[in-house]
Coordinates of C-alpha atoms in Angstrom, one line a residue:
M1 CA 0.0 -0.1 0.1
L2 CA 2.7 2.4 0.9
P3 CA 4.9 1.8 -2.3
T4 CA 1.6 2.5 -4.3
L5 CA 1.0 5.7 -2.5
A6 CA 4.5 6.9 -2.9
T7 CA 4.3 6.2 -6.6
A8 CA 1.0 7.9 -7.0
A9 CA 2.5 11.0 -5.3
F10 CA 5.8 10.8 -7.5
V11 CA 3.6 10.5 -10.6
L12 CA 1.3 13.6 -9.5
A13 CA 4.6 15.7 -8.8
M14 CA 5.9 14.7 -12.2
I15 CA 2.7 15.7 -13.9
A16 CA 2.6 19.1 -12.1
A17 CA 6.2 19.8 -13.0
L18 CA 5.4 18.9 -16.7
L19 CA 2.6 21.4 -16.7
A20 CA 4.8 24.1 -15.0
L21 CA 7.4 23.8 -17.7
V22 CA 4.8 23.8 -20.6
D23 CA 3.4 26.8 -19.1
S24 CA 6.7 28.6 -18.8
S25 CA 7.7 27.7 -22.3
L26 CA 4.3 29.2 -23.7
V27 CA 4.9 32.4 -21.6
A28 CA 8.5 32.6 -22.8
R29 CA 7.4 32.0 -26.5
D30 CA 4.9 34.7 -26.2
A31 CA 7.4 37.1 -24.9
A32 CA 10.0 36.4 -27.5
E33 CA 7.4 37.0 -30.2
Q34 CA 6.5 40.2 -28.5
L35 CA 10.1 41.3 -28.4
S36 CA 11.0 40.4 -31.9
R37 CA 7.7 42.3 -33.1
E38 CA 9.0 45.4 -31.1
R39 CA 12.5 45.1 -32.4
A40 CA 11.3 44.9 -36.1
L41 CA 9.2 48.0 -35.4
A42 CA 12.1 49.9 -33.8
R43 CA 14.2 49.1 -36.9
M44 CA 11.6 50.6 -39.1
G45 CA 11.6 53.8 -36.9
F46 CA 8.5 53.3 -35.0
V47 CA 8.6 53.7 -31.1
P48 CA 6.0 52.2 -29.1
Q49 CA 3.8 54.6 -27.0
V50 CA 3.9 54.6 -23.3
A51 CA 0.8 54.4 -21.4
P52 CA 0.0 57.5 -19.4
Q53 CA -0.1 55.8 -16.1
D54 CA 3.5 54.7 -16.7
M55 CA 4.8 58.2 -17.2
R56 CA 6.2 60.3 -14.3
Q57 CA 5.3 63.9 -13.8
R58 CA 8.1 66.3 -13.7
P59 CA 8.0 69.2 -11.3
A60 CA 7.6 72.6 -12.9
G61 CA 10.5 74.1 -11.1
R62 CA 14.2 74.7 -12.3
R63 CA 15.7 72.5 -14.9
P64 CA 18.9 70.7 -14.1
G65 CA 20.8 72.6 -16.8
N66 CA 20.5 75.8 -14.7
L67 CA 22.4 74.7 -11.7
T68 CA 25.5 76.5 -10.5
I69 CA 28.7 74.8 -10.4
L70 CA 28.4 74.7 -6.5
Q71 CA 25.1 73.3 -6.5
A72 CA 26.1 70.7 -9.3
S73 CA 29.1 69.5 -7.2
R74 CA 26.9 69.1 -4.1
A75 CA 24.4 67.1 -6.1
R76 CA 27.0 64.7 -7.2
A77 CA 28.9 64.5 -3.8
L78 CA 28.9 61.1 -2.2
P79 CA 28.5 60.6 1.6
L80 CA 32.0 59.7 3.2
R81 CA 30.9 56.9 5.3
F82 CA 33.8 54.6 4.2
S83 CA 36.4 56.9 5.2
L84 CA 38.6 56.0 8.3
R85 CA 38.1 57.8 11.6
Q86 CA 41.0 60.0 12.7
S87 CA 43.1 58.4 15.4
D88 CA 45.1 60.2 17.9
A89 CA 48.5 58.2 16.8
A90 CA 50.9 60.4 15.3

């Protein structure tokens, strides 16, 4: 009885794994077809339009090109958390 139950569980696990592989291959094939279609359109000069909900709104303030040199250097500065602490040894 126990070997039959183990065999049935093994067969069910194999069927589930096979179905998962088939589903993944179908999804991958669809994604590959979509990418090749987009690549062909891009080669012809067409650019896909972005949905409005995927676009970010920019603030109406100053543009990055109008920064002064000091402001630009502050914006690029990195925190110095990795520097060593000063020791009292000479």
